[in-house]
Amino acid sequence: VQLQASGGGLVQAGGSLRLSCAVSARTSSIRYMGWFRQTPGKEREFVTTIERSSGYSAYADFAKGRFTISRDNAKSTLYLQMNNLKPDDTAKYYCAATGSRTIQSQRSELNAYDYWGQGTLVTVSS
């Protein structure tokens, strides 16, 4: 499984960005696809996840109402639409995928994700 994230950049506070993640894998091998983020000196944190087959999603509290995760299974692509961005959202954003046997209670846990992209940097200026 290979993941390639893109779409990061510099944006002013209040602006929007859409991240993309191209997934190269047999789709039956993946249950959840998600986004995490990390800033220097801090642990990588959960942002959002979506179940590949059903489209059911979950969000970290800071992402609710501002971020939207979606997927296009035909294009094998995962998206993260980020609106009303804040300087605190500045981070490197990583897309990730779990195996097919991951259970729902694990879907926001870092260790549940076996496959990771290289990350894309998002910088929000004040």
JSON list of C-alpha atoms in Angstrom, two decimals:
[
{"chain": "A", "resi": 1, "resn": "VAL", "atom": "CA", "xyz": [0.00, 0.00, 0.00]},
{"chain": "A", "resi": 2, "resn": "GLN", "atom": "CA", "xyz": [1.36, 3.40, -0.96]},
{"chain": "A", "resi": 3, "resn": "LEU", "atom": "CA", "xyz": [-0.09, 6.79, -0.10]},
{"chain": "A", "resi": 4, "resn": "GLN", "atom": "CA", "xyz": [0.90, 10.12, -1.60]},
{"chain": "A", "resi": 5, "resn": "ALA", "atom": "CA", "xyz": [-0.38, 13.31, 0.01]},
{"chain": "A", "resi": 6, "resn": "SER", "atom": "CA", "xyz": [-0.51, 16.68, -1.70]},
{"chain": "A", "resi": 7, "resn": "GLY", "atom": "CA", "xyz": [-2.22, 20.05, -1.52]},
{"chain": "A", "resi": 8, "resn": "GLY", "atom": "CA", "xyz": [-0.49, 21.70, 1.40]},
{"chain": "A", "resi": 9, "resn": "GLY", "atom": "CA", "xyz": [0.68, 25.27, 1.29]},
{"chain": "A", "resi": 10, "resn": "LEU", "atom": "CA", "xyz": [0.57, 28.69, 2.85]},
{"chain": "A", "resi": 11, "resn": "VAL", "atom": "CA", "xyz": [-2.82, 30.22, 3.59]},
{"chain": "A", "resi": 12, "resn": "GLN", "atom": "CA", "xyz": [-4.06, 33.13, 5.65]},
{"chain": "A", "resi": 13, "resn": "ALA", "atom": "CA", "xyz": [-6.16, 32.60, 8.75]},
{"chain": "A", "resi": 14, "resn": "GLY", "atom": "CA", "xyz": [-9.78, 32.11, 7.76]},
{"chain": "A", "resi": 15, "resn": "GLY", "atom": "CA", "xyz": [-8.82, 30.61, 4.43]},
{"chain": "A", "resi": 16, "resn": "SER", "atom": "CA", "xyz": [-9.31, 27.12, 3.02]},
{"chain": "A", "resi": 17, "resn": "LEU", "atom": "CA", "xyz": [-7.21, 24.30, 1.64]},
{"chain": "A", "resi": 18, "resn": "ARG", "atom": "CA", "xyz": [-8.01, 20.89, 0.23]},
{"chain": "A", "resi": 19, "resn": "LEU", "atom": "CA", "xyz": [-5.56, 18.09, 0.75]},
{"chain": "A", "resi": 20, "resn": "SER", "atom": "CA", "xyz": [-5.53, 15.00, -1.43]},
{"chain": "A", "resi": 21, "resn": "CYS", "atom": "CA", "xyz": [-4.08, 11.57, -0.89]},
{"chain": "A", "resi": 22, "resn": "ALA", "atom": "CA", "xyz": [-3.64, 9.10, -3.73]},
{"chain": "A", "resi": 23, "resn": "VAL", "atom": "CA", "xyz": [-3.89, 5.54, -2.49]},
{"chain": "A", "resi": 24, "resn": "SER", "atom": "CA", "xyz": [-2.23, 2.73, -4.39]},
{"chain": "A", "resi": 25, "resn": "ALA", "atom": "CA", "xyz": [-3.56, -0.51, -2.95]},
{"chain": "A", "resi": 26, "resn": "ARG", "atom": "CA", "xyz": [-6.01, -3.29, -3.36]},
{"chain": "A", "resi": 27, "resn": "THR", "atom": "CA", "xyz": [-9.06, -1.60, -1.87]},
{"chain": "A", "resi": 28, "resn": "SER", "atom": "CA", "xyz": [-10.20, -4.74, -0.07]},
{"chain": "A", "resi": 29, "resn": "SER", "atom": "CA", "xyz": [-7.07, -4.52, 2.06]},
{"chain": "A", "resi": 30, "resn": "ILE", "atom": "CA", "xyz": [-8.12, -1.20, 3.65]},
{"chain": "A", "resi": 31, "resn": "ARG", "atom": "CA", "xyz": [-10.91, -0.47, 6.09]},
{"chain": "A", "resi": 32, "resn": "TYR", "atom": "CA", "xyz": [-10.20, 3.08, 7.33]},
{"chain": "A", "resi": 33, "resn": "MET", "atom": "CA", "xyz": [-8.40, 6.00, 5.73]},
{"chain": "A", "resi": 34, "resn": "GLY", "atom": "CA", "xyz": [-7.53, 8.98, 7.85]},
{"chain": "A", "resi": 35, "resn": "TRP", "atom": "CA", "xyz": [-5.62, 12.18, 8.37]},
{"chain": "A", "resi": 36, "resn": "PHE", "atom": "CA", "xyz": [-3.23, 12.96, 11.19]},
{"chain": "A", "resi": 37, "resn": "ARG", "atom": "CA", "xyz": [-1.09, 16.01, 11.81]},
{"chain": "A", "resi": 38, "resn": "GLN", "atom": "CA", "xyz": [2.11, 16.79, 13.60]},
{"chain": "A", "resi": 39, "resn": "THR", "atom": "CA", "xyz": [4.04, 19.87, 14.65]},
{"chain": "A", "resi": 40, "resn": "PRO", "atom": "CA", "xyz": [7.71, 19.85, 15.72]},
{"chain": "A", "resi": 41, "resn": "GLY", "atom": "CA", "xyz": [8.16, 18.61, 19.25]},
{"chain": "A", "resi": 42, "resn": "LYS", "atom": "CA", "xyz": [4.64, 17.24, 19.51]},
{"chain": "A", "resi": 43, "resn": "GLU", "atom": "CA", "xyz": [3.12, 13.84, 18.99]},
{"chain": "A", "resi": 44, "resn": "ARG", "atom": "CA", "xyz": [1.23, 13.08, 15.84]},
{"chain": "A", "resi": 45, "resn": "GLU", "atom": "CA", "xyz": [-2.47, 13.61, 16.47]},
{"chain": "A", "resi": 46, "resn": "PHE", "atom": "CA", "xyz": [-5.66, 12.30, 14.96]},
{"chain": "A", "resi": 47, "resn": "VAL", "atom": "CA", "xyz": [-7.65, 14.66, 12.75]},
{"chain": "A", "resi": 48, "resn": "THR", "atom": "CA", "xyz": [-10.30, 12.58, 11.02]},
{"chain": "A", "resi": 49, "resn": "THR", "atom": "CA", "xyz": [-11.02, 9.19, 9.51]},
{"chain": "A", "resi": 50, "resn": "ILE", "atom": "CA", "xyz": [-13.46, 7.61, 7.10]},
{"chain": "A", "resi": 51, "resn": "GLU", "atom": "CA", "xyz": [-14.50, 4.04, 6.51]},
{"chain": "A", "resi": 52, "resn": "ARG", "atom": "CA", "xyz": [-13.65, 3.25, 2.92]},
{"chain": "A", "resi": 53, "resn": "SER", "atom": "CA", "xyz": [-16.74, 1.17, 2.15]},
{"chain": "A", "resi": 54, "resn": "SER", "atom": "CA", "xyz": [-19.51, 2.95, 4.07]},
{"chain": "A", "resi": 55, "resn": "GLY", "atom": "CA", "xyz": [-18.26, 6.52, 4.14]},
{"chain": "A", "resi": 56, "resn": "TYR", "atom": "CA", "xyz": [-18.89, 6.84, 7.88]},
{"chain": "A", "resi": 57, "resn": "SER", "atom": "CA", "xyz": [-16.51, 9.35, 9.38]},
{"chain": "A", "resi": 58, "resn": "ALA", "atom": "CA", "xyz": [-15.21, 10.60, 12.71]},
{"chain": "A", "resi": 59, "resn": "TYR", "atom": "CA", "xyz": [-13.47, 13.82, 13.68]},
{"chain": "A", "resi": 60, "resn": "ALA", "atom": "CA", "xyz": [-11.30, 15.21, 16.42]},
{"chain": "A", "resi": 61, "resn": "ASP", "atom": "CA", "xyz": [-13.09, 17.94, 18.34]},
{"chain": "A", "resi": 62, "resn": "PHE", "atom": "CA", "xyz": [-10.92, 20.70, 16.85]},
{"chain": "A", "resi": 63, "resn": "ALA", "atom": "CA", "xyz": [-11.85, 19.55, 13.36]},
{"chain": "A", "resi": 64, "resn": "LYS", "atom": "CA", "xyz": [-15.62, 19.33, 13.77]},
{"chain": "A", "resi": 65, "resn": "GLY", "atom": "CA", "xyz": [-17.48, 21.95, 11.77]},
{"chain": "A", "resi": 66, "resn": "ARG", "atom": "CA", "xyz": [-14.36, 23.11, 9.92]},
{"chain": "A", "resi": 67, "resn": "PHE", "atom": "CA", "xyz": [-12.83, 20.03, 8.29]},
{"chain": "A", "resi": 68, "resn": "THR", "atom": "CA", "xyz": [-14.51, 17.50, 6.02]},
{"chain": "A", "resi": 69, "resn": "ILE", "atom": "CA", "xyz": [-13.09, 14.16, 4.99]},
{"chain": "A", "resi": 70, "resn": "SER", "atom": "CA", "xyz": [-14.24, 12.42, 1.84]},
{"chain": "A", "resi": 71, "resn": "ARG", "atom": "CA", "xyz": [-13.11, 9.71, -0.51]},
{"chain": "A", "resi": 72, "resn": "ASP", "atom": "CA", "xyz": [-13.52, 8.84, -4.14]},
{"chain": "A", "resi": 73, "resn": "ASN", "atom": "CA", "xyz": [-13.16, 5.08, -4.33]},
{"chain": "A", "resi": 74, "resn": "ALA", "atom": "CA", "xyz": [-13.20, 5.10, -8.12]},
{"chain": "A", "resi": 75, "resn": "LYS", "atom": "CA", "xyz": [-10.16, 7.37, -8.12]},
{"chain": "A", "resi": 76, "resn": "SER", "atom": "CA", "xyz": [-8.61, 5.77, -5.04]},
{"chain": "A", "resi": 77, "resn": "THR", "atom": "CA", "xyz": [-8.24, 9.21, -3.54]},
{"chain": "A", "resi": 78, "resn": "LEU", "atom": "CA", "xyz": [-8.82, 10.59, -0.07]},
{"chain": "A", "resi": 79, "resn": "TYR", "atom": "CA", "xyz": [-9.54, 14.26, 0.54]},
{"chain": "A", "resi": 80, "resn": "LEU", "atom": "CA", "xyz": [-9.48, 16.67, 3.45]},
{"chain": "A", "resi": 81, "resn": "GLN", "atom": "CA", "xyz": [-11.30, 19.95, 2.98]},
{"chain": "A", "resi": 82, "resn": "MET", "atom": "CA", "xyz": [-10.19, 22.45, 5.60]},
{"chain": "A", "resi": 83, "resn": "ASN", "atom": "CA", "xyz": [-12.12, 25.68, 6.07]},
{"chain": "A", "resi": 84, "resn": "ASN", "atom": "CA", "xyz": [-11.75, 28.60, 8.45]},
{"chain": "A", "resi": 85, "resn": "LEU", "atom": "CA", "xyz": [-8.15, 27.67, 9.06]},
{"chain": "A", "resi": 86, "resn": "LYS", "atom": "CA", "xyz": [-6.40, 28.96, 12.16]},
{"chain": "A", "resi": 87, "resn": "PRO", "atom": "CA", "xyz": [-2.70, 29.46, 12.91]},
{"chain": "A", "resi": 88, "resn": "ASP", "atom": "CA", "xyz": [-2.95, 26.51, 15.34]},
{"chain": "A", "resi": 89, "resn": "ASP", "atom": "CA", "xyz": [-3.73, 24.30, 12.34]},
{"chain": "A", "resi": 90, "resn": "THR", "atom": "CA", "xyz": [-0.19, 24.78, 11.08]},
{"chain": "A", "resi": 91, "resn": "ALA", "atom": "CA", "xyz": [1.32, 21.30, 10.89]},
{"chain": "A", "resi": 92, "resn": "LYS", "atom": "CA", "xyz": [2.46, 18.57, 8.59]},
{"chain": "A", "resi": 93, "resn": "TYR", "atom": "CA", "xyz": [-0.57, 16.55, 7.58]},
{"chain": "A", "resi": 94, "resn": "TYR", "atom": "CA", "xyz": [-0.30, 12.84, 6.96]},
{"chain": "A", "resi": 95, "resn": "CYS", "atom": "CA", "xyz": [-2.75, 10.52, 5.28]},
{"chain": "A", "resi": 96, "resn": "ALA", "atom": "CA", "xyz": [-2.87, 6.97, 6.52]},
{"chain": "A", "resi": 97, "resn": "ALA", "atom": "CA", "xyz": [-4.73, 3.70, 6.09]},
{"chain": "A", "resi": 98, "resn": "THR", "atom": "CA", "xyz": [-5.54, 0.72, 8.26]},
{"chain": "A", "resi": 99, "resn": "GLY", "atom": "CA", "xyz": [-5.74, -2.92, 7.39]},
{"chain": "A", "resi": 100, "resn": "SER", "atom": "CA", "xyz": [-9.04, -4.56, 6.67]},
{"chain": "A", "resi": 101, "resn": "ARG", "atom": "CA", "xyz": [-9.48, -6.02, 10.16]},
{"chain": "A", "resi": 102, "resn": "THR", "atom": "CA", "xyz": [-9.23, -2.81, 12.17]},
{"chain": "A", "resi": 103, "resn": "ILE", "atom": "CA", "xyz": [-12.19, -2.44, 14.51]},
{"chain": "A", "resi": 104, "resn": "GLN", "atom": "CA", "xyz": [-14.22, 0.73, 14.89]},
{"chain": "A", "resi": 105, "resn": "SER", "atom": "CA", "xyz": [-12.99, 1.52, 18.40]},
{"chain": "A", "resi": 106, "resn": "GLN", "atom": "CA", "xyz": [-9.45, 1.76, 17.05]},
{"chain": "A", "resi": 107, "resn": "ARG", "atom": "CA", "xyz": [-10.14, 4.05, 14.12]},
{"chain": "A", "resi": 108, "resn": "SER", "atom": "CA", "xyz": [-8.74, 7.19, 15.78]},
{"chain": "A", "resi": 109, "resn": "GLU", "atom": "CA", "xyz": [-5.66, 5.51, 17.22]},
{"chain": "A", "resi": 110, "resn": "LEU", "atom": "CA", "xyz": [-2.29, 6.20, 15.68]},
{"chain": "A", "resi": 111, "resn": "ASN", "atom": "CA", "xyz": [-1.14, 2.62, 16.12]},
{"chain": "A", "resi": 112, "resn": "ALA", "atom": "CA", "xyz": [-4.09, 1.24, 14.16]},
{"chain": "A", "resi": 113, "resn": "TYR", "atom": "CA", "xyz": [-2.72, 2.72, 10.94]},
{"chain": "A", "resi": 114, "resn": "ASP", "atom": "CA", "xyz": [-0.28, 0.52, 9.11]},
{"chain": "A", "resi": 115, "resn": "TYR", "atom": "CA", "xyz": [0.31, 2.62, 6.02]},
{"chain": "A", "resi": 116, "resn": "TRP", "atom": "CA", "xyz": [1.42, 6.25, 5.87]},
{"chain": "A", "resi": 117, "resn": "GLY", "atom": "CA", "xyz": [2.01, 8.90, 3.28]},
{"chain": "A", "resi": 118, "resn": "GLN", "atom": "CA", "xyz": [4.96, 11.26, 3.38]},
{"chain": "A", "resi": 119, "resn": "GLY", "atom": "CA", "xyz": [3.03, 14.25, 4.68]},
{"chain": "A", "resi": 120, "resn": "THR", "atom": "CA", "xyz": [2.22, 17.65, 3.28]},
{"chain": "A", "resi": 121, "resn": "LEU", "atom": "CA", "xyz": [2.93, 20.91, 5.09]},
{"chain": "A", "resi": 122, "resn": "VAL", "atom": "CA", "xyz": [0.13, 23.32, 5.90]},
{"chain": "A", "resi": 123, "resn": "THR", "atom": "CA", "xyz": [1.07, 26.77, 7.15]},
{"chain": "A", "resi": 124, "resn": "VAL", "atom": "CA", "xyz": [-1.59, 29.20, 8.34]},
{"chain": "A", "resi": 125, "resn": "SER", "atom": "CA", "xyz": [-0.49, 32.78, 8.82]},
{"chain": "A", "resi": 126, "resn": "SER", "atom": "CA", "xyz": [-2.23, 35.19, 11.19]}
]
